[in-house]
Coordinates of C-alpha atoms and ligand atoms in Angstrom, one line a residue:
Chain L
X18 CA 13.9 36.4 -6.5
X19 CA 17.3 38.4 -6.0
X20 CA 18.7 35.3 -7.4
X21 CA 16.7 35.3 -10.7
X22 CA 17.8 38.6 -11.1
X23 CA 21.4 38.1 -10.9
X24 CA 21.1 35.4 -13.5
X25 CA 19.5 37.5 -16.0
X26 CA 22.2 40.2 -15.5
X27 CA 24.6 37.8 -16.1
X28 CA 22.8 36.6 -19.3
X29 CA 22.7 40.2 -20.5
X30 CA 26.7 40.8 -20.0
X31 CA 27.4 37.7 -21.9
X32 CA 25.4 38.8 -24.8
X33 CA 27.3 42.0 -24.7
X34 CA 30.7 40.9 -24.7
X35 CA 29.8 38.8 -28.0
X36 CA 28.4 42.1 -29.5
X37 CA 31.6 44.4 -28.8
X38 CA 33.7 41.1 -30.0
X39 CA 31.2 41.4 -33.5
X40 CA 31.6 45.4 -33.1
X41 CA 35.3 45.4 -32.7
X42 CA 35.7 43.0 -35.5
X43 CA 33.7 45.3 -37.5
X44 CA 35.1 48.6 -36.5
X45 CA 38.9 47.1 -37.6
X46 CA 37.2 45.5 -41.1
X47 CA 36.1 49.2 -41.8
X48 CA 39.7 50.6 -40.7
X49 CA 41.5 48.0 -42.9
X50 CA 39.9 47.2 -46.1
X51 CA 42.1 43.8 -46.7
X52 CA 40.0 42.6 -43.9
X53 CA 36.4 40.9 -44.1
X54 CA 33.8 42.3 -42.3
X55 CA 31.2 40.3 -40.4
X56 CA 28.6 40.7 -43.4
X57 CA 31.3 40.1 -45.6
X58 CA 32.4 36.8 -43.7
X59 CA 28.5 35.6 -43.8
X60 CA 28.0 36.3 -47.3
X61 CA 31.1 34.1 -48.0
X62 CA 29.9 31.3 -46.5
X63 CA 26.9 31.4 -48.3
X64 CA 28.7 31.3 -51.6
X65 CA 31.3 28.4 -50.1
X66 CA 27.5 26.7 -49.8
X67 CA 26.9 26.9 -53.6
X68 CA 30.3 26.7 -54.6
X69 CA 32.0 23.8 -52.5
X70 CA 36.0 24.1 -52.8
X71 CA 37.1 20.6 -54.6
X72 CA 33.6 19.9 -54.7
X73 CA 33.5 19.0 -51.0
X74 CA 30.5 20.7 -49.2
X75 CA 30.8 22.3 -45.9
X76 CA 29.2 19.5 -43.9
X77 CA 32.1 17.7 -44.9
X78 CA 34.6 19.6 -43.8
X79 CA 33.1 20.4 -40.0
X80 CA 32.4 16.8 -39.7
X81 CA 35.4 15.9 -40.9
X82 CA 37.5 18.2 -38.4
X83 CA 34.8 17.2 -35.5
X84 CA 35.1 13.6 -36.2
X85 CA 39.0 13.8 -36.0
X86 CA 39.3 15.8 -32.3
X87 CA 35.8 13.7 -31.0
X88 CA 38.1 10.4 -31.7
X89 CA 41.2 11.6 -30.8
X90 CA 39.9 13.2 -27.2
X91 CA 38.2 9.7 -26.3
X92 CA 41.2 8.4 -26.6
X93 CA 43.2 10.9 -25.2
X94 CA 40.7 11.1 -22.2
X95 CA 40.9 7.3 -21.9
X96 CA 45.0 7.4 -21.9
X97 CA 45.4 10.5 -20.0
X98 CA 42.9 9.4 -17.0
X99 CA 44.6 6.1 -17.1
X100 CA 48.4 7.7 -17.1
X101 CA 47.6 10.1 -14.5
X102 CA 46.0 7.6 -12.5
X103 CA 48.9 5.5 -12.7
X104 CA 51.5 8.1 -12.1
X105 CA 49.3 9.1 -8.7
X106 CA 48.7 5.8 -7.2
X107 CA 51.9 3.7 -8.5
X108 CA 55.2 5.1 -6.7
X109 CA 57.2 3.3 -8.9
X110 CA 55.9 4.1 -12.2
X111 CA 56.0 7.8 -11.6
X112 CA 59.9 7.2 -10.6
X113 CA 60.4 5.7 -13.6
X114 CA 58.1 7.3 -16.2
X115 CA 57.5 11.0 -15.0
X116 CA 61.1 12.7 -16.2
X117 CA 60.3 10.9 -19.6
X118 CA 56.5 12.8 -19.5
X119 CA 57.8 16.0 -18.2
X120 CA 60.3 16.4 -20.9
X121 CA 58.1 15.5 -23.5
X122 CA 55.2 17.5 -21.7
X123 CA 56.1 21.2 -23.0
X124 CA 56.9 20.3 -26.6
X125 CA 54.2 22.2 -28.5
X126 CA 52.0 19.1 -30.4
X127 CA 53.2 20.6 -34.1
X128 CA 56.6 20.2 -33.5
X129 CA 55.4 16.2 -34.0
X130 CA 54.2 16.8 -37.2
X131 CA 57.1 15.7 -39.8
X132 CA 57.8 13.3 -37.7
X133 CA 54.7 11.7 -37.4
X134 CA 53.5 12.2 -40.9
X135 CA 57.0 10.7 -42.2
X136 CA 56.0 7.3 -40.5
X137 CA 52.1 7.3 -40.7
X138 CA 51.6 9.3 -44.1
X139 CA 49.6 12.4 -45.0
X140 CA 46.8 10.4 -46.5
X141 CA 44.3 8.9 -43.7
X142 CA 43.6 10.1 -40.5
X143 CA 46.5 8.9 -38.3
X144 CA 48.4 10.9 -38.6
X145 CA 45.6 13.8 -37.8
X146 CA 44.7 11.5 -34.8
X147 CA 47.9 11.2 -33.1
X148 CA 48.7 14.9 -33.3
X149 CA 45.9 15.7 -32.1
X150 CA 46.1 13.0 -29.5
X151 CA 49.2 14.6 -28.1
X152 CA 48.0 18.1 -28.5
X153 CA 45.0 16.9 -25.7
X154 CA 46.2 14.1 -23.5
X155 CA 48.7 16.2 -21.3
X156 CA 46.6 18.7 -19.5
X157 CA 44.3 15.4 -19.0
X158 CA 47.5 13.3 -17.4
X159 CA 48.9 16.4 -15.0
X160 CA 45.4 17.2 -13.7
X161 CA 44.7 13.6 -13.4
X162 CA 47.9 12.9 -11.1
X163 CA 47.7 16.4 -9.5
X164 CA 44.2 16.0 -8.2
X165 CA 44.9 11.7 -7.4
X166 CA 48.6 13.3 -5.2
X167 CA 46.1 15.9 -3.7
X168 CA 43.4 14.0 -2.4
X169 CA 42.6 15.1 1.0
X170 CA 44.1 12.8 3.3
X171 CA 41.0 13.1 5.5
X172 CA 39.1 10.7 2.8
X173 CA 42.1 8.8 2.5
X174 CA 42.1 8.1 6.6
X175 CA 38.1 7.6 6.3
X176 CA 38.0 5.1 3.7
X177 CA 41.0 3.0 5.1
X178 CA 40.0 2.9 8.6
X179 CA 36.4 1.9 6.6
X180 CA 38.1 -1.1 5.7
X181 CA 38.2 -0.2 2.0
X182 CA 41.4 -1.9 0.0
X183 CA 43.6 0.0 -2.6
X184 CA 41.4 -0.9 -5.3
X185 CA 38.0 0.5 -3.3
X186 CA 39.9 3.2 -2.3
X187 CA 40.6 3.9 -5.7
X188 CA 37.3 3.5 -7.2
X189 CA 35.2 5.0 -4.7
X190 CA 36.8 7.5 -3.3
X191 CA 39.8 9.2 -4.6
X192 CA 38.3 8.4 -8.5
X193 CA 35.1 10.4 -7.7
X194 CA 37.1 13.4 -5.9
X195 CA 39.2 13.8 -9.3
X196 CA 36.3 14.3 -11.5
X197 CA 35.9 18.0 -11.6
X198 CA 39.9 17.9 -11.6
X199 CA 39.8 15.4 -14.7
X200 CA 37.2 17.8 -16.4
X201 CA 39.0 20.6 -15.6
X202 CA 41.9 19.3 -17.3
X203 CA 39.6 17.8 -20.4
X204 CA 38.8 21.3 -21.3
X205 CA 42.6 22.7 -21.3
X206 CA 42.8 19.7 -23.7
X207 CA 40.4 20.2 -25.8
X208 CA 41.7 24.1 -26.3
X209 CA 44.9 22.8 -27.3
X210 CA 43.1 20.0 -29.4
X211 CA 41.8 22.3 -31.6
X212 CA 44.4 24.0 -32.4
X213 CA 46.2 21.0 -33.0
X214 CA 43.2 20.0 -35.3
X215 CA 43.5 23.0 -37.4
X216 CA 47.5 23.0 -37.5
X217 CA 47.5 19.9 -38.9
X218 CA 45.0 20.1 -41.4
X219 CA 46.4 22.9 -42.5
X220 CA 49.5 20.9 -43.3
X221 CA 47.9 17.8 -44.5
X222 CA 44.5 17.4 -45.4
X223 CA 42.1 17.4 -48.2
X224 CA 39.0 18.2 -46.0
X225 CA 38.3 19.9 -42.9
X226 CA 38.0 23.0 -41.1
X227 CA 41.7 23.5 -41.1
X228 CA 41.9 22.9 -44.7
X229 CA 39.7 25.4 -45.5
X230 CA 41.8 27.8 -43.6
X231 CA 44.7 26.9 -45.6
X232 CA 42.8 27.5 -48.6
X233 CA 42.3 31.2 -47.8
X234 CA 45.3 31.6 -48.5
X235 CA 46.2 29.6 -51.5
X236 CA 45.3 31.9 -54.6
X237 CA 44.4 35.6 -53.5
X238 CA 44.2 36.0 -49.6
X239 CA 40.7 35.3 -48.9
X240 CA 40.0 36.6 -45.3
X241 CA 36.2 36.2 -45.7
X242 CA 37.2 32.3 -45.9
X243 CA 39.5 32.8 -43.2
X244 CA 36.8 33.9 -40.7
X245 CA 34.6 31.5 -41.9
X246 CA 36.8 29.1 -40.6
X247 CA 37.6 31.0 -37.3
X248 CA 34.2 31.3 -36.3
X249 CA 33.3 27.2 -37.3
X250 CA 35.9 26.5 -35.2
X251 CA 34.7 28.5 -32.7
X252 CA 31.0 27.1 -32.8
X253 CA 32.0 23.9 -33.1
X254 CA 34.9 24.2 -30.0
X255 CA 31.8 26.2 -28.0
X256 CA 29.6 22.8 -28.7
X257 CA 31.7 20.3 -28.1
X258 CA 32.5 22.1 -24.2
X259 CA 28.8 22.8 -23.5
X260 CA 28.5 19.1 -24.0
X261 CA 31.2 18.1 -22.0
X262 CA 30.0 20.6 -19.4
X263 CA 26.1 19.2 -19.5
X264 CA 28.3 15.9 -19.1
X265 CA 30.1 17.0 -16.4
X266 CA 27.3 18.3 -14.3
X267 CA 25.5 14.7 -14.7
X268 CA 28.2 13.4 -13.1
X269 CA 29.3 15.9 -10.4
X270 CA 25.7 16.8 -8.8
X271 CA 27.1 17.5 -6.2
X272 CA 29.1 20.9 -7.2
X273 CA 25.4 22.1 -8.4
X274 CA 24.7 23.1 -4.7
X275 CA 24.1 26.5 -3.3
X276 CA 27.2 27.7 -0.7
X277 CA 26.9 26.4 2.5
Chain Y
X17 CA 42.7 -17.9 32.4
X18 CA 41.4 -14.4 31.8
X19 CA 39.6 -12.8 28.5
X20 CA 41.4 -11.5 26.3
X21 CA 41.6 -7.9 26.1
X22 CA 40.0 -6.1 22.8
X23 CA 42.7 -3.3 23.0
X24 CA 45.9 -4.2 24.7
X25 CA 48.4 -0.7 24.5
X26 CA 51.5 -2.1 25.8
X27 CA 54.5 0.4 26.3
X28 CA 53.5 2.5 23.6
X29 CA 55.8 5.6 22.9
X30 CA 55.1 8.3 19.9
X31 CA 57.4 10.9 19.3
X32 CA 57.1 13.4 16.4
X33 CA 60.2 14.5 15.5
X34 CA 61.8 15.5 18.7
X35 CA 58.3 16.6 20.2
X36 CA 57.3 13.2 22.2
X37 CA 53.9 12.8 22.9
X38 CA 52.9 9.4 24.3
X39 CA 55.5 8.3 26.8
X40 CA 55.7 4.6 27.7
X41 CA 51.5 4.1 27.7
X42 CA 50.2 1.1 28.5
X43 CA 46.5 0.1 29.4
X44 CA 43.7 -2.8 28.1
X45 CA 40.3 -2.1 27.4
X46 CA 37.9 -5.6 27.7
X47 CA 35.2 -6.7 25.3
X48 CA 32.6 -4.8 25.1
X49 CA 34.0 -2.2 27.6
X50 CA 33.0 1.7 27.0
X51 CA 36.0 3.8 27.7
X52 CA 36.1 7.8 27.6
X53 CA 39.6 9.0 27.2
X54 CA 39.7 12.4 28.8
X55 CA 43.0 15.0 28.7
X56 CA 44.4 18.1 28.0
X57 CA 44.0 19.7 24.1
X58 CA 47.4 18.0 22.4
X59 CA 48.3 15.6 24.9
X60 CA 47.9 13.0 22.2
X61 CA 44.4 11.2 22.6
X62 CA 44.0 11.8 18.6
X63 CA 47.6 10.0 18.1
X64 CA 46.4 7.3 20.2
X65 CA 43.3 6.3 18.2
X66 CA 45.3 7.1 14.7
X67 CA 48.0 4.5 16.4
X68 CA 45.5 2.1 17.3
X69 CA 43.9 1.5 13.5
X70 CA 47.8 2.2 12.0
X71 CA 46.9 5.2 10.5
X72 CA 50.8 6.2 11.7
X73 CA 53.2 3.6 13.5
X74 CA 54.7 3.9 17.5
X75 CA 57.9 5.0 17.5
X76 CA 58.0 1.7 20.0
X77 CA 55.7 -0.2 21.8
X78 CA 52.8 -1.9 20.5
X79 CA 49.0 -1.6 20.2
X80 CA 46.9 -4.6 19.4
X81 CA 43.5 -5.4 18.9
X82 CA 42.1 -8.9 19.7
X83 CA 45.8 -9.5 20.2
X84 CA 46.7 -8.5 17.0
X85 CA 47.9 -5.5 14.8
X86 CA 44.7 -3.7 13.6
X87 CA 43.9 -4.7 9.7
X88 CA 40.5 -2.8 9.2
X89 CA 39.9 -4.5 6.2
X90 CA 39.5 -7.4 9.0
X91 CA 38.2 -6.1 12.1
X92 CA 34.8 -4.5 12.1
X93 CA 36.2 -1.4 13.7
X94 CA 34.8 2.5 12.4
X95 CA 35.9 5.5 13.5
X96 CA 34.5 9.0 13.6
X97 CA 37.0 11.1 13.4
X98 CA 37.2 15.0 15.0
X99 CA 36.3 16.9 11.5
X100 CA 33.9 15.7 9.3
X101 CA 35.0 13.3 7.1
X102 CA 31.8 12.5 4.8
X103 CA 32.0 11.8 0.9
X104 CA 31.1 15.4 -0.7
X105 CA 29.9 13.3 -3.8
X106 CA 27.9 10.9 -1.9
X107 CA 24.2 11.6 -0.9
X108 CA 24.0 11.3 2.8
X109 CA 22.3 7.6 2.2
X110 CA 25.2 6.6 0.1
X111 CA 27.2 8.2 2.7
X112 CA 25.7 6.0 5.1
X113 CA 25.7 2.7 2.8
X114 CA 29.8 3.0 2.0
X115 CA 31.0 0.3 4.0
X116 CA 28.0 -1.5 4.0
X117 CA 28.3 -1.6 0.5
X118 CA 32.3 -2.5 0.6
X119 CA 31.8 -5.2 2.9
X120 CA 29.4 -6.6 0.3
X121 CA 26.5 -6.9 3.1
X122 CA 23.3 -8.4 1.5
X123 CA 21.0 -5.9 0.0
X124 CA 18.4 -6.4 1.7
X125 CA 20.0 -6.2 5.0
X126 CA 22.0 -2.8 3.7
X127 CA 19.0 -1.0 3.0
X128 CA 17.1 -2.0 6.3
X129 CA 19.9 -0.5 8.3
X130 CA 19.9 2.7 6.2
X131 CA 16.1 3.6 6.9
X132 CA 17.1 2.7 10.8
X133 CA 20.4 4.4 10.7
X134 CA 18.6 7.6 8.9
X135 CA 15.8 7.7 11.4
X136 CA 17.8 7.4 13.7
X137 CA 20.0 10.5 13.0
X138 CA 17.3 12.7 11.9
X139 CA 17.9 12.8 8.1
X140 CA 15.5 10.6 6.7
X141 CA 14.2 13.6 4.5
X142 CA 17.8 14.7 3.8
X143 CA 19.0 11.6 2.4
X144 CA 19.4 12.3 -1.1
X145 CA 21.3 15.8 0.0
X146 CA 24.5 16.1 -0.5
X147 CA 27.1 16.4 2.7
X148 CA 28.1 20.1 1.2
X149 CA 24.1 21.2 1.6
X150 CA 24.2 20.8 5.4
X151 CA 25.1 22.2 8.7
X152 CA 28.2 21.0 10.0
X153 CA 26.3 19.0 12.6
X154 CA 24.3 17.2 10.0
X155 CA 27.9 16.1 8.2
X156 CA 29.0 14.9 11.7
X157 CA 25.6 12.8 11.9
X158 CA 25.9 11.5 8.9
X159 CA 29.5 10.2 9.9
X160 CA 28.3 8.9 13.2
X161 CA 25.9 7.2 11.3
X162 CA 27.7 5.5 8.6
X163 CA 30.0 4.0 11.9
X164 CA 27.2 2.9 13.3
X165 CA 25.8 1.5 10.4
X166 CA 28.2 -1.4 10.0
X167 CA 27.2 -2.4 13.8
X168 CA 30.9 -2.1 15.0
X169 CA 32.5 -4.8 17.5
X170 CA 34.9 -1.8 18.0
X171 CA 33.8 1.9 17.5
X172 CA 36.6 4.8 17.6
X173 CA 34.9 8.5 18.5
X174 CA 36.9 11.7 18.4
X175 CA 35.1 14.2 19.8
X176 CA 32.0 13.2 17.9
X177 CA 29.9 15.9 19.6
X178 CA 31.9 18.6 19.7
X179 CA 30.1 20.8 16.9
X180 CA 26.4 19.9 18.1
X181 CA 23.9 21.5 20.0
X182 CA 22.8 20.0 23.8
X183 CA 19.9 18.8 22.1
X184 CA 21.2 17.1 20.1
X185 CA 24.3 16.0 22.2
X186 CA 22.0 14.4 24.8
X187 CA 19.8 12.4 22.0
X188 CA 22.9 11.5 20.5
X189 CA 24.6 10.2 23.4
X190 CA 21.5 8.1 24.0
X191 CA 22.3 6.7 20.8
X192 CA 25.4 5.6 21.2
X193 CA 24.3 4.1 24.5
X194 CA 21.8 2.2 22.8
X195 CA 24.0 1.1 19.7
X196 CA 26.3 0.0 22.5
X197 CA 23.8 -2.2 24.3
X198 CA 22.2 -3.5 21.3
X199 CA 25.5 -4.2 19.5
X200 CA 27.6 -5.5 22.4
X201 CA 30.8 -3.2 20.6
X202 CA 34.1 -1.7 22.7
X203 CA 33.9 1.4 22.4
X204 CA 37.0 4.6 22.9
X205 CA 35.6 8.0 23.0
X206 CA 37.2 10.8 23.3
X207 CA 35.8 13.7 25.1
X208 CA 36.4 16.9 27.0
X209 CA 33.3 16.9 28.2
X210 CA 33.3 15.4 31.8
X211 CA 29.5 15.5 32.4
X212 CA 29.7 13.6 28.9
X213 CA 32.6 11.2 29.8
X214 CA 30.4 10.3 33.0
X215 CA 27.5 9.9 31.5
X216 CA 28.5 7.5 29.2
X217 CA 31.2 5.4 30.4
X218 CA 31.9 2.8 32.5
X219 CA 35.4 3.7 32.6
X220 CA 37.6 7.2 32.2
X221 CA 40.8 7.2 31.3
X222 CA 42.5 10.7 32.6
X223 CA 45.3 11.5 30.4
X224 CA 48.2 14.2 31.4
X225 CA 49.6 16.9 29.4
X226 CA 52.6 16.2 27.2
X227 CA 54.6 13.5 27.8
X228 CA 51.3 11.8 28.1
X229 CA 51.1 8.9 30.8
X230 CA 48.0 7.6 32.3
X231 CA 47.1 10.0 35.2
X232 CA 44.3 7.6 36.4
X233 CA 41.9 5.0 35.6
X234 CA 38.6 5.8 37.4
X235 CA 35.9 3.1 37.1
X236 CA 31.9 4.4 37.0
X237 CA 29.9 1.6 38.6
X238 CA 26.6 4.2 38.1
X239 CA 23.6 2.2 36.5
X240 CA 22.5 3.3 33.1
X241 CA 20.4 5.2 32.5
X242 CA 22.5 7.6 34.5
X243 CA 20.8 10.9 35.8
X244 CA 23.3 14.1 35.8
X245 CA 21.4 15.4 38.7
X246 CA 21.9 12.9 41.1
X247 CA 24.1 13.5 43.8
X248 CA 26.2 10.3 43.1
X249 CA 26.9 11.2 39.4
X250 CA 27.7 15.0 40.5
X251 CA 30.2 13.1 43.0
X252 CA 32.1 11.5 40.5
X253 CA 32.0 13.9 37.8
X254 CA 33.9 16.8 40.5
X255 CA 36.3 14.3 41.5
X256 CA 37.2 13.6 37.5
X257 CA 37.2 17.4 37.7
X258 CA 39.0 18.1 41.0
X259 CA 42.0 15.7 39.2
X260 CA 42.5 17.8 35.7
X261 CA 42.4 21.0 37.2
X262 CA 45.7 21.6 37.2
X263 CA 46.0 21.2 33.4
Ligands
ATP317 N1 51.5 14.3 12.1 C1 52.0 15.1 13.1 N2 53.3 15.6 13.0 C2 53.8 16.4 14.0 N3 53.2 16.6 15.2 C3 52.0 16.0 15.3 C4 51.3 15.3 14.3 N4 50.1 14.9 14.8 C5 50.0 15.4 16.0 N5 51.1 16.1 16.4 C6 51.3 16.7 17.7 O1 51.1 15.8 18.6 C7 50.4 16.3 19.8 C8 49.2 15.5 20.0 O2 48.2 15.7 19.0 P1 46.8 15.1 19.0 O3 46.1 15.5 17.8 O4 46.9 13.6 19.2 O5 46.2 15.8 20.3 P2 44.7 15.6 21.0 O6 44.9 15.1 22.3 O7 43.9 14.8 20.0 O8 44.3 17.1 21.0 P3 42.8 17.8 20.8 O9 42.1 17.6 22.1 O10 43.1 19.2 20.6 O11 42.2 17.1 19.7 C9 50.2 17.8 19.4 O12 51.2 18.5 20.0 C10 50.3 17.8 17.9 O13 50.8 19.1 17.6
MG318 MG1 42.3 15.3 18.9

């Protein structure tokens, strides 16, 4: 019963931390006239409805910009579980490939940009993709390979002295134990995903959420559009991590439990 | 000729560092033998057992089993260690099934030793709870269980009652008994429980404090099932007594 109650509470304080976010946003839109209100930012997307920019609806532009961070964080998920796994269970490997991912690890995901779209061009999605791909895959890599180093030694001990080999060991035991770890570090990504996605189809793209963000301020600054796309990526970020969290909990019942 | 012993400790010496813990140990334990080790908290009975299955390695000496290095991807050995060691993201059946299932036992056969090993520990309705939803003394079941599940020829137990109630204790010890009888395994258990080491075995092994030695080896010829109220088994279990007092 208690419990219920706290729940609902809870429910209630989320709700009104969006409404002061909407309220403050408001309150500064009224302060400063160059800057769209809430009303202002709906009505604009309304009219980017009836009139598409380049004749590309918005459907087009949030599928586009989903699309681009759904493919790239598969693959970044795939690489950066496989990586991390690597650098925890093979001693050698770490040796020689960790300096090369630590000094690569802080360098912000733009800074790849020229680079990248120099060798795979501004047209296509490549380029998009790989940026993107970097932007996600290291938080997935350094949780991976902390949580793999970190397993508690006390599985370790059980599932050797169960007579389970390296591989088993792997698989069944220290594998499952990284999970939440891999999740954790899946989410980070995806943070830094998206504003990789937006950076770099600010830079080059014809379509997407990013783009439309750079159109605000092509001709007269546009801050209506500009929240528009603020608050797309925002739902669409918000979606994608409420899935990945319904996925999560599938795969980790056991975290659903009440405290000992 | 005689047997074979199915734990031979010959000369074995541990030092951590500079602390040294087992000095110059040697003892065999038969086939099918049930040994209690018994000795003062950090005299190294923990060491011993994590020696035996080469969890760490003597700083000299040697400890076989079956007259070889221990491989537990090769000897059907389990151990139950002193804290809990289940899978938090196993149920407790899959708990149970985890070697079962890595020794690639039949199906069939795996799944008619989980109902008996779940009955048997009480957690038949539990078993698609997770480890993290029960008491401490259910996690330790579950452990004992998923040893006893693979039907050990050689079963390691640290302390493997420490966190239970008498209740349970006594049914448990029964248990083992019985899993010992029924499976025909060696089996090392580590107690400091004297009522419980006499109960049980047929052999005590009194350790000293650091630098551990062998204080004595003190055969129990009492019939099973033993009674803790007869005057014979109260004998034995004040002379075990009478010998550590000084710890
Ligand atoms: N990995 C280690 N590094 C350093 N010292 C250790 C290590 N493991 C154990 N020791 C020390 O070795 C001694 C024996 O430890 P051990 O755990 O074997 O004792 P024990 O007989 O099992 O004690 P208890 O009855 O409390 O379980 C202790 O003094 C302990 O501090
Ligand atoms: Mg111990």
């Amino acid at each position: 019963m208690s419990k219920v109650k706290k729940i609902d509470v809870y429910y209630i304080l989320s709700i009104l931390s969006v409404l002061l976010l909407l309220a403050v946003w408001w309150a500064a839109s009224a302060v400063n006239e160059s800057l769209a209100s809430p009303g202002q930012t709906v009505e604009r997307f309304f009219r980017l409805i009836e009139n598409p920019i380049m004749g590309k609806p918005v459907s087009v532009h949030i599928l586009a910009s989903m699309r681009r961070i759904l493919v790239a964080f598969f693959a970044a998920s795939v690489a950066g579980v496989g990586l991390g796994v690597c650098f925890g269970i093979f001693p050698t490997f770490r040796r020689m490939f960790w300096p090369v991912f630590s000094i690569l690890r802080p360098v912000p995901p733009l800074a790849w940009i020229p680079i990248v779209i120099l060798w795979f061009g501004v047209i296509g999605d490549t380029s998009k993709y790989i940026i993107i791909f970097i932007g996600i895959i290291m938080a997935i890599v350094i949780n991976t390979y902390a949580s793999i180093s970190e397993t508690d030694p006390l599985f370790l001990k059980a599932a050797k002295t169960l007579g389970a080999n390296r591989w088993q060991t792997l698989v069944h035991v220290t594998l499952p134990n990284s999970i939440p770890a891999i999740f954790a570090g899946m989410k980070t990504g995806l943070s830094t995903g998206w504003m990789s996605v937006v950076a770099a189809e600010m830079i080059a793209a014809k379509e997407g959420i990013g783009f439309l963000i750079n159109m605000s301020m092509k001709t007269t600054p546009d801050t209506a559009l500009d929240f528009v796309g603020i608050v797309l990526v925002a739902l669409c970020s918000s979606l994608v991590s409420f899935v990945l969290s319904v996925i999560e909990r599938k795969l980790c019942p056991w975290l659903e439990l009440d405290v000992k | 000729m005689t047997e074979q012993p199915k734990v031979s400790a010959q000369r074995l010496t541990k030092k951590f560092g500079d602390l040294l813990v087992l000095n110059d140990v040697s003892f065999d334990i038969k086939k099918g033998e049930f040994v209690c080790l018994v000795g003062p908290t950090g005299c190294g009975k923990t060491t011993f057992l994590n020696l035996l299955v080469k969890l760490t390695e003597p700083t000299s000496g040697n400890v076989l089993i079956d007259g070889v290095p221990a491989d537990p991807q090769k000897h059907n050995m389990s151990f139950v260690f002193q804290e809990p060691s289940t899978f938090p993201w196993l149920t407790v059946e899959d708990n149970i099934k985890f070697n079962l299932e890595i020794k690639k036992i039949e199906k069939q056969e795996i799944q008619k030793r989980t109902e008996h090993i779940l009955e048997m520990i009480g957690l038949t309705e539990q078993r698609n709870a997770y480890p993290g939803q029960l008491s401490v003394s259910a996690e330790q079941r579950i452990v004992i269980g998923r040893s006893f599940a693979m039907y050990p020829d050689l079963l390691l137990m640290d302390e493997p009652y420490g966190q239970m109630d008498i209740k349970l204790r006594y049914y448990l010890e029964d248990a083992v008994l019985k899993l010992w009888r029924e499976t025909e395994s060696t089996i090392i258990f580590i107690t400091h429980n004297i009522e419980e080491a006499v109960y049980l075995s047929q052999r005590c092994l009194i350790m000293t404090p650091k630098p551990t030695t062998i204080k004595a080896s003190i055969e129990n010829p009492l019939p099973y099932p033993r009674n803790v109220s007869a005057p014979e088994f109260i004998k034995l279990r004040e002379q075990i007594t009478d010998m550590i007092k000084w710890w």
